[in-house]
Structure formats: C-alpha cells, structure tokens
Amino acid sequence: MKVFEWIPNKSIGDLVFNMTREEARKAMGNAVYAPWFNGRSDFYDEYSIRLDYDENGLLESVEFLGMEKGFFEVWYNGKLIYPKYEKHFFNIFDKSKFTPDETAASSYQCNELNIAVIWDKDNGPSCLVAREHYWDEADEMLKEHSLLRQLSFKLKPGMTREETREILKEKSDKLMVRGRDDIYSRYLLVEFDENDRMVSTKFDFDSM
C-alpha cells in the first residue's frame, strides 16, 4: 500500500505539482502510457492512480480512481481523507467551500484547495487533487472554447483565408499556421485547399 500526504496546491506524497514527467516517473516508478488522454497521462495499475500533465509536460493533477483496500491512502494534516466516504470527508472539510456538481450525485469541487471528490455507487468513488489555479485555468479555457465555437458558426466552406481570419480576428493572437491550416487556441482547426479556400473546421483539435 502506498501512503500519500497531501499539501493542497503544492504536492501529493513525493509528487510535486509542476514537476516534469521524468521526475514524476522517478518518484512513482514505471507507468502505463495512456494515449486516450492525448498522451498526457500516466496510469498506475497497482495503485489505480492517474497522473495528468499539461502541454509542457508538467504535472498538473493526480486522480485516485478507486477505494480498493490496500491500494493507497491519502492523508491531510494527519487525518485520513481517502479512502473514506462523504460523511467522514465533510467532518474534516468545510462543506460550504465545496461546489456540488449538478450533473452527478455526491460530487463536489473546491477551487481554493483544487480538489474534487465523487462518491458514485455505480462507477466507484474518485478523488482528484491539482496544482494551484487548476480550475481557474480550466474555467478560462471553457470560456475561450465557447467563444471560438460561436465564431466558428460564421465560417462557411469556400471562404478565403482572409475572410475566415477577419471573423476570428479577436483570436489572432492565438493563431498557429500548420501547412495549409490555421489553428486557433489549440481548439479550432480551419482547413483550406490549395487555393486558400476554406474546406472545413474541426473542434477540440488539442484532444485529437
């Protein structure tokens, strides 16, 4: 069994947020490469734990995916917080600081501590801890994603590259050109033909 002491926004056991993937693997040992998370995750079968890295290869979050006895323990200020159930958890933490997720029962998130917990009787419980500003950054990404989606509805096949860029001009500071294609904020891919006429768009480019 592996024991993790959690220091909010800083570290979880030997894992320090913003350490490199190589440093994390040195601390945790061999991992299973998880390409379904765009190659940015390491999964440890023996502990049922997933490590997620940002686009620069730095550790941004650690998720504990099961409560099987003997896999791991997570401690906070000398108190065991996981695996434990909801009632025990909120005997330790102020529930008013946690926002419930309306899409799932018994699911809570605290941006101040950068922790999310779920107690799901069908899929099992999970606990995710992350680096400072993790959800602030995620909220900003969602806003940007939403804006790009709204703008993309104005794009039509056959438009010139200049016309599409005029529509997306407020995101021109996050434009990357790859061959014939334009990529905005890693979310929106605009494809052009050999005559510089728009062919199609694809979304969530970063997760493809």
PDB file of C-alpha atoms in Angstrom:
ATOM      1  CA  MET A   1       0.000   0.000   0.000  1.00  0.00           C
ATOM      2  CA  LYS A   2       1.229   3.494  -0.862  1.00  0.00           C
ATOM      3  CA  VAL A   3       0.597   6.412   1.512  1.00  0.00           C
ATOM      4  CA  PHE A   4       0.263   9.974   0.198  1.00  0.00           C
ATOM      5  CA  GLU A   5       0.365  13.116   2.329  1.00  0.00           C
ATOM      6  CA  TRP A   6      -1.490  15.880   0.501  1.00  0.00           C
ATOM      7  CA  ILE A   7      -0.410  19.518   0.761  1.00  0.00           C
ATOM      8  CA  PRO A   8      -3.099  21.499  -1.132  1.00  0.00           C
ATOM      9  CA  ASN A   9      -1.898  23.167  -4.346  1.00  0.00           C
ATOM     10  CA  LYS A  10       1.674  22.002  -3.677  1.00  0.00           C
ATOM     11  CA  SER A  11       2.190  18.254  -3.598  1.00  0.00           C
ATOM     12  CA  ILE A  12       0.766  14.801  -3.028  1.00  0.00           C
ATOM     13  CA  GLY A  13       3.255  12.406  -1.472  1.00  0.00           C
ATOM     14  CA  ASP A  14       6.509  12.509  -3.418  1.00  0.00           C
ATOM     15  CA  LEU A  15       4.735  14.130  -6.354  1.00  0.00           C
ATOM     16  CA  VAL A  16       5.215  17.888  -6.535  1.00  0.00           C
ATOM     17  CA  PHE A  17       2.918  19.790  -8.877  1.00  0.00           C
ATOM     18  CA  ASN A  18       4.734  21.272 -11.900  1.00  0.00           C
ATOM     19  CA  MET A  19       7.482  18.654 -11.729  1.00  0.00           C
ATOM     20  CA  THR A  20       8.413  17.095 -15.077  1.00  0.00           C
ATOM     21  CA  ARG A  21       7.093  13.748 -16.273  1.00  0.00           C
ATOM     22  CA  GLU A  22      10.549  12.249 -15.836  1.00  0.00           C
ATOM     23  CA  GLU A  23      10.658  13.434 -12.221  1.00  0.00           C
ATOM     24  CA  ALA A  24       7.173  12.077 -11.545  1.00  0.00           C
ATOM     25  CA  ARG A  25       8.049   8.687 -13.021  1.00  0.00           C
ATOM     26  CA  LYS A  26      11.175   8.587 -10.916  1.00  0.00           C
ATOM     27  CA  ALA A  27       9.021   9.134  -7.833  1.00  0.00           C
ATOM     28  CA  MET A  28       6.298   6.652  -8.818  1.00  0.00           C
ATOM     29  CA  GLY A  29       8.101   4.041 -10.899  1.00  0.00           C
ATOM     30  CA  ASN A  30       7.015   2.527 -14.204  1.00  0.00           C
ATOM     31  CA  ALA A  31       3.680   3.678 -15.607  1.00  0.00           C
ATOM     32  CA  VAL A  32       1.233   2.601 -18.260  1.00  0.00           C
ATOM     33  CA  TYR A  33       1.200   5.105 -21.116  1.00  0.00           C
ATOM     34  CA  ALA A  34      -2.358   6.361 -21.586  1.00  0.00           C
ATOM     35  CA  PRO A  35      -2.799   7.603 -25.179  1.00  0.00           C
ATOM     36  CA  TRP A  36      -6.545   8.081 -24.728  1.00  0.00           C
ATOM     37  CA  PHE A  37      -5.703  11.223 -22.762  1.00  0.00           C
ATOM     38  CA  ASN A  38      -3.755  12.629 -25.711  1.00  0.00           C
ATOM     39  CA  GLY A  39      -0.603  11.042 -24.324  1.00  0.00           C
ATOM     40  CA  ARG A  40      -0.571  13.425 -21.380  1.00  0.00           C
ATOM     41  CA  SER A  41      -1.331  10.866 -18.674  1.00  0.00           C
ATOM     42  CA  ASP A  42       0.414   8.053 -16.831  1.00  0.00           C
ATOM     43  CA  PHE A  43      -1.677   5.345 -15.234  1.00  0.00           C
ATOM     44  CA  TYR A  44      -0.510   3.131 -12.367  1.00  0.00           C
ATOM     45  CA  ASP A  45      -2.467  -0.120 -12.274  1.00  0.00           C
ATOM     46  CA  GLU A  46      -1.109  -1.242  -8.935  1.00  0.00           C
ATOM     47  CA  TYR A  47      -2.460   1.869  -7.220  1.00  0.00           C
ATOM     48  CA  SER A  48      -5.351   2.770  -9.564  1.00  0.00           C
ATOM     49  CA  ILE A  49      -3.925   6.287  -9.899  1.00  0.00           C
ATOM     50  CA  ARG A  50      -3.668   8.586 -12.921  1.00  0.00           C
ATOM     51  CA  LEU A  51      -1.188  11.444 -13.331  1.00  0.00           C
ATOM     52  CA  ASP A  52      -2.050  14.203 -15.807  1.00  0.00           C
ATOM     53  CA  TYR A  53       0.462  16.563 -17.412  1.00  0.00           C
ATOM     54  CA  ASP A  54      -0.018  19.894 -19.150  1.00  0.00           C
ATOM     55  CA  GLU A  55       1.093  20.720 -22.685  1.00  0.00           C
ATOM     56  CA  ASN A  56       4.601  21.425 -21.399  1.00  0.00           C
ATOM     57  CA  GLY A  57       4.892  18.029 -19.734  1.00  0.00           C
ATOM     58  CA  LEU A  58       4.492  19.354 -16.179  1.00  0.00           C
ATOM     59  CA  LEU A  59       2.392  17.572 -13.558  1.00  0.00           C
ATOM     60  CA  GLU A  60      -0.942  19.345 -13.093  1.00  0.00           C
ATOM     61  CA  SER A  61      -3.193  16.810 -11.338  1.00  0.00           C
ATOM     62  CA  VAL A  62      -3.343  13.388  -9.698  1.00  0.00           C
ATOM     63  CA  GLU A  63      -6.522  11.334  -9.634  1.00  0.00           C
ATOM     64  CA  PHE A  64      -7.244   8.399  -7.343  1.00  0.00           C
ATOM     65  CA  LEU A  65      -9.698   6.127  -9.104  1.00  0.00           C
ATOM     66  CA  GLY A  66     -10.679   3.504  -6.567  1.00  0.00           C
ATOM     67  CA  MET A  67     -11.143   2.642  -2.922  1.00  0.00           C
ATOM     68  CA  GLU A  68      -9.984  -0.964  -3.039  1.00  0.00           C
ATOM     69  CA  LYS A  69      -8.496  -1.799   0.328  1.00  0.00           C
ATOM     70  CA  GLY A  70      -4.730  -1.834   0.332  1.00  0.00           C
ATOM     71  CA  PHE A  71      -4.129   0.220  -2.812  1.00  0.00           C
ATOM     72  CA  PHE A  72      -3.364   3.608  -1.260  1.00  0.00           C
ATOM     73  CA  GLU A  73      -4.225   6.123   1.428  1.00  0.00           C
ATOM     74  CA  VAL A  74      -4.410   9.913   1.190  1.00  0.00           C
ATOM     75  CA  TRP A  75      -3.767  11.930   4.352  1.00  0.00           C
ATOM     76  CA  TYR A  76      -4.271  15.619   5.093  1.00  0.00           C
ATOM     77  CA  ASN A  77      -2.989  17.312   8.269  1.00  0.00           C
ATOM     78  CA  GLY A  78      -2.654  13.950   9.982  1.00  0.00           C
ATOM     79  CA  LYS A  79      -6.158  12.777   9.038  1.00  0.00           C
ATOM     80  CA  LEU A  80      -7.082  10.038   6.609  1.00  0.00           C
ATOM     81  CA  ILE A  81      -9.340  11.572   3.941  1.00  0.00           C
ATOM     82  CA  TYR A  82      -9.324   8.887   1.248  1.00  0.00           C
ATOM     83  CA  PRO A  83     -10.481   6.186   1.008  1.00  0.00           C
ATOM     84  CA  LYS A  84     -13.289   7.484   3.181  1.00  0.00           C
ATOM     85  CA  TYR A  85     -16.905   8.250   2.452  1.00  0.00           C
ATOM     86  CA  GLU A  86     -18.744  11.542   2.115  1.00  0.00           C
ATOM     87  CA  LYS A  87     -19.846  11.902   5.737  1.00  0.00           C
ATOM     88  CA  HIS A  88     -16.318  11.373   7.040  1.00  0.00           C
ATOM     89  CA  PHE A  89     -14.825  13.711   4.415  1.00  0.00           C
ATOM     90  CA  PHE A  90     -17.027  16.631   5.432  1.00  0.00           C
ATOM     91  CA  ASN A  91     -16.267  16.087   9.073  1.00  0.00           C
ATOM     92  CA  ILE A  92     -12.771  17.240   8.112  1.00  0.00           C
ATOM     93  CA  PHE A  93     -13.500  19.865   5.446  1.00  0.00           C
ATOM     94  CA  ASP A  94     -15.922  22.787   5.433  1.00  0.00           C
ATOM     95  CA  LYS A  95     -18.620  21.666   3.021  1.00  0.00           C
ATOM     96  CA  SER A  96     -19.635  25.278   2.316  1.00  0.00           C
ATOM     97  CA  LYS A  97     -16.363  25.768   0.421  1.00  0.00           C
ATOM     98  CA  PHE A  98     -17.259  22.968  -1.987  1.00  0.00           C
ATOM     99  CA  THR A  99     -19.446  23.423  -5.044  1.00  0.00           C
ATOM    100  CA  PRO A 100     -21.684  20.451  -5.872  1.00  0.00           C
ATOM    101  CA  ASP A 101     -21.640  19.179  -9.434  1.00  0.00           C
ATOM    102  CA  GLU A 102     -25.257  19.201 -10.596  1.00  0.00           C
ATOM    103  CA  THR A 103     -24.536  16.557 -13.252  1.00  0.00           C
ATOM    104  CA  ALA A 104     -23.578  13.893 -10.721  1.00  0.00           C
ATOM    105  CA  ALA A 105     -24.769  12.873  -7.285  1.00  0.00           C
ATOM    106  CA  SER A 106     -22.321  13.239  -4.390  1.00  0.00           C
ATOM    107  CA  SER A 107     -19.773  15.122  -6.485  1.00  0.00           C
ATOM    108  CA  TYR A 108     -18.006  18.207  -5.129  1.00  0.00           C
ATOM    109  CA  GLN A 109     -15.242  20.594  -6.156  1.00  0.00           C
ATOM    110  CA  CYS A 110     -13.241  23.171  -4.204  1.00  0.00           C
ATOM    111  CA  ASN A 111     -11.279  25.694  -6.266  1.00  0.00           C
ATOM    112  CA  GLU A 112      -9.488  27.087  -3.218  1.00  0.00           C
ATOM    113  CA  LEU A 113      -7.922  23.712  -2.422  1.00  0.00           C
ATOM    114  CA  ASN A 114      -8.041  22.411  -6.011  1.00  0.00           C
ATOM    115  CA  ILE A 115      -9.649  19.131  -5.071  1.00  0.00           C
ATOM    116  CA  ALA A 116     -12.656  17.270  -6.492  1.00  0.00           C
ATOM    117  CA  VAL A 117     -14.328  14.231  -4.934  1.00  0.00           C
ATOM    118  CA  ILE A 118     -17.013  11.863  -6.189  1.00  0.00           C
ATOM    119  CA  TRP A 119     -18.829   9.087  -4.397  1.00  0.00           C
ATOM    120  CA  ASP A 120     -20.564   7.106  -7.132  1.00  0.00           C
ATOM    121  CA  LYS A 121     -22.220   3.817  -6.174  1.00  0.00           C
ATOM    122  CA  ASP A 122     -22.234   2.603  -9.795  1.00  0.00           C
ATOM    123  CA  ASN A 123     -18.783   3.626 -11.058  1.00  0.00           C
ATOM    124  CA  GLY A 124     -16.995   3.864  -7.745  1.00  0.00           C
ATOM    125  CA  PRO A 125     -15.527   6.872  -5.957  1.00  0.00           C
ATOM    126  CA  SER A 126     -12.673   9.077  -7.082  1.00  0.00           C
ATOM    127  CA  CYS A 127     -10.598  11.942  -5.750  1.00  0.00           C
ATOM    128  CA  LEU A 128      -8.590  14.435  -7.812  1.00  0.00           C
ATOM    129  CA  VAL A 129      -6.048  16.885  -6.409  1.00  0.00           C
ATOM    130  CA  ALA A 130      -4.359  19.501  -8.561  1.00  0.00           C
ATOM    131  CA  ARG A 131      -1.939  22.373  -8.693  1.00  0.00           C
ATOM    132  CA  GLU A 132      -2.778  25.972  -7.846  1.00  0.00           C
ATOM    133  CA  HIS A 133      -5.237  27.696 -10.230  1.00  0.00           C
ATOM    134  CA  TYR A 134      -6.068  24.362 -11.899  1.00  0.00           C
ATOM    135  CA  TRP A 135      -9.812  25.038 -12.152  1.00  0.00           C
ATOM    136  CA  ASP A 136      -9.351  28.758 -12.718  1.00  0.00           C
ATOM    137  CA  GLU A 137      -7.378  27.842 -15.828  1.00  0.00           C
ATOM    138  CA  ALA A 138      -9.985  25.265 -16.819  1.00  0.00           C
ATOM    139  CA  ASP A 139     -12.799  27.818 -16.485  1.00  0.00           C
ATOM    140  CA  GLU A 140     -10.874  30.255 -18.686  1.00  0.00           C
ATOM    141  CA  MET A 141     -10.345  27.528 -21.282  1.00  0.00           C
ATOM    142  CA  LEU A 142     -14.073  26.758 -21.319  1.00  0.00           C
ATOM    143  CA  LYS A 143     -14.896  30.426 -21.913  1.00  0.00           C
ATOM    144  CA  GLU A 144     -12.424  30.585 -24.780  1.00  0.00           C
ATOM    145  CA  HIS A 145     -13.727  27.322 -26.207  1.00  0.00           C
ATOM    146  CA  SER A 146     -17.293  28.652 -26.103  1.00  0.00           C
ATOM    147  CA  LEU A 147     -16.350  31.914 -27.832  1.00  0.00           C
ATOM    148  CA  LEU A 148     -14.469  30.113 -30.594  1.00  0.00           C
ATOM    149  CA  ARG A 149     -17.399  27.788 -31.165  1.00  0.00           C
ATOM    150  CA  GLN A 150     -19.761  30.755 -31.553  1.00  0.00           C
ATOM    151  CA  LEU A 151     -17.408  32.429 -34.025  1.00  0.00           C
ATOM    152  CA  SER A 152     -16.856  29.195 -35.962  1.00  0.00           C
ATOM    153  CA  PHE A 153     -20.561  29.019 -36.864  1.00  0.00           C
ATOM    154  CA  LYS A 154     -19.957  32.074 -39.058  1.00  0.00           C
ATOM    155  CA  LEU A 155     -17.359  30.236 -41.146  1.00  0.00           C
ATOM    156  CA  LYS A 156     -18.569  28.739 -44.433  1.00  0.00           C
ATOM    157  CA  PRO A 157     -16.843  26.427 -46.943  1.00  0.00           C
ATOM    158  CA  GLY A 158     -15.401  28.375 -49.851  1.00  0.00           C
ATOM    159  CA  MET A 159     -14.448  31.416 -47.816  1.00  0.00           C
ATOM    160  CA  THR A 160     -10.983  32.818 -48.403  1.00  0.00           C
ATOM    161  CA  ARG A 161      -8.394  32.572 -45.675  1.00  0.00           C
ATOM    162  CA  GLU A 162      -8.579  36.350 -45.241  1.00  0.00           C
ATOM    163  CA  GLU A 163     -12.354  36.171 -44.718  1.00  0.00           C
ATOM    164  CA  THR A 164     -12.072  33.488 -42.050  1.00  0.00           C
ATOM    165  CA  ARG A 165      -9.312  35.384 -40.279  1.00  0.00           C
ATOM    166  CA  GLU A 166     -11.431  38.530 -40.283  1.00  0.00           C
ATOM    167  CA  ILE A 167     -14.210  36.625 -38.483  1.00  0.00           C
ATOM    168  CA  LEU A 168     -11.740  35.137 -35.993  1.00  0.00           C
ATOM    169  CA  LYS A 169      -9.594  38.259 -35.684  1.00  0.00           C
ATOM    170  CA  GLU A 170     -10.127  38.677 -31.928  1.00  0.00           C
ATOM    171  CA  LYS A 171      -8.281  35.374 -31.509  1.00  0.00           C
ATOM    172  CA  SER A 172      -5.496  36.250 -33.940  1.00  0.00           C
ATOM    173  CA  ASP A 173      -3.008  36.421 -31.072  1.00  0.00           C
ATOM    174  CA  LYS A 174      -3.542  32.658 -30.604  1.00  0.00           C
ATOM    175  CA  LEU A 175      -3.294  31.674 -34.262  1.00  0.00           C
ATOM    176  CA  MET A 176      -0.859  28.979 -35.347  1.00  0.00           C
ATOM    177  CA  VAL A 177      -0.346  28.091 -39.024  1.00  0.00           C
ATOM    178  CA  ARG A 178       0.304  24.454 -39.870  1.00  0.00           C
ATOM    179  CA  GLY A 179       0.762  23.813 -43.575  1.00  0.00           C
ATOM    180  CA  ARG A 180      -2.457  24.911 -45.269  1.00  0.00           C
ATOM    181  CA  ASP A 181      -4.387  25.017 -42.000  1.00  0.00           C
ATOM    182  CA  ASP A 182      -4.972  27.609 -39.277  1.00  0.00           C
ATOM    183  CA  ILE A 183      -5.247  26.548 -35.636  1.00  0.00           C
ATOM    184  CA  TYR A 184      -6.762  28.882 -33.025  1.00  0.00           C
ATOM    185  CA  SER A 185      -6.027  28.431 -29.322  1.00  0.00           C
ATOM    186  CA  ARG A 186      -5.454  24.708 -29.957  1.00  0.00           C
ATOM    187  CA  TYR A 187      -9.241  24.243 -30.075  1.00  0.00           C
ATOM    188  CA  LEU A 188     -10.294  25.178 -33.589  1.00  0.00           C
ATOM    189  CA  LEU A 189      -8.709  23.802 -36.773  1.00  0.00           C
ATOM    190  CA  VAL A 190      -9.642  25.600 -40.012  1.00  0.00           C
ATOM    191  CA  GLU A 191      -8.718  23.593 -43.116  1.00  0.00           C
ATOM    192  CA  PHE A 192      -8.005  25.128 -46.540  1.00  0.00           C
ATOM    193  CA  ASP A 193      -7.490  23.736 -50.026  1.00  0.00           C
ATOM    194  CA  GLU A 194      -4.631  24.521 -52.411  1.00  0.00           C
ATOM    195  CA  ASN A 195      -6.435  27.709 -53.490  1.00  0.00           C
ATOM    196  CA  ASP A 196      -6.642  29.021 -49.935  1.00  0.00           C
ATOM    197  CA  ARG A 197     -10.386  28.379 -49.775  1.00  0.00           C
ATOM    198  CA  MET A 198     -11.859  27.006 -46.572  1.00  0.00           C
ATOM    199  CA  VAL A 199     -12.812  23.336 -46.735  1.00  0.00           C
ATOM    200  CA  SER A 200     -13.949  22.528 -43.207  1.00  0.00           C
ATOM    201  CA  THR A 201     -13.436  23.094 -39.495  1.00  0.00           C
ATOM    202  CA  LYS A 202     -12.675  20.716 -36.640  1.00  0.00           C
ATOM    203  CA  PHE A 203     -13.059  21.397 -32.954  1.00  0.00           C
ATOM    204  CA  ASP A 204     -11.156  20.217 -29.858  1.00  0.00           C
ATOM    205  CA  PHE A 205      -8.048  19.954 -32.009  1.00  0.00           C
ATOM    206  CA  ASP A 206      -5.858  19.610 -28.944  1.00  0.00           C
ATOM    207  CA  SER A 207      -7.519  16.332 -27.941  1.00  0.00           C
ATOM    208  CA  MET A 208      -7.441  14.670 -31.361  1.00  0.00           C
TER     209      MET A 208
END
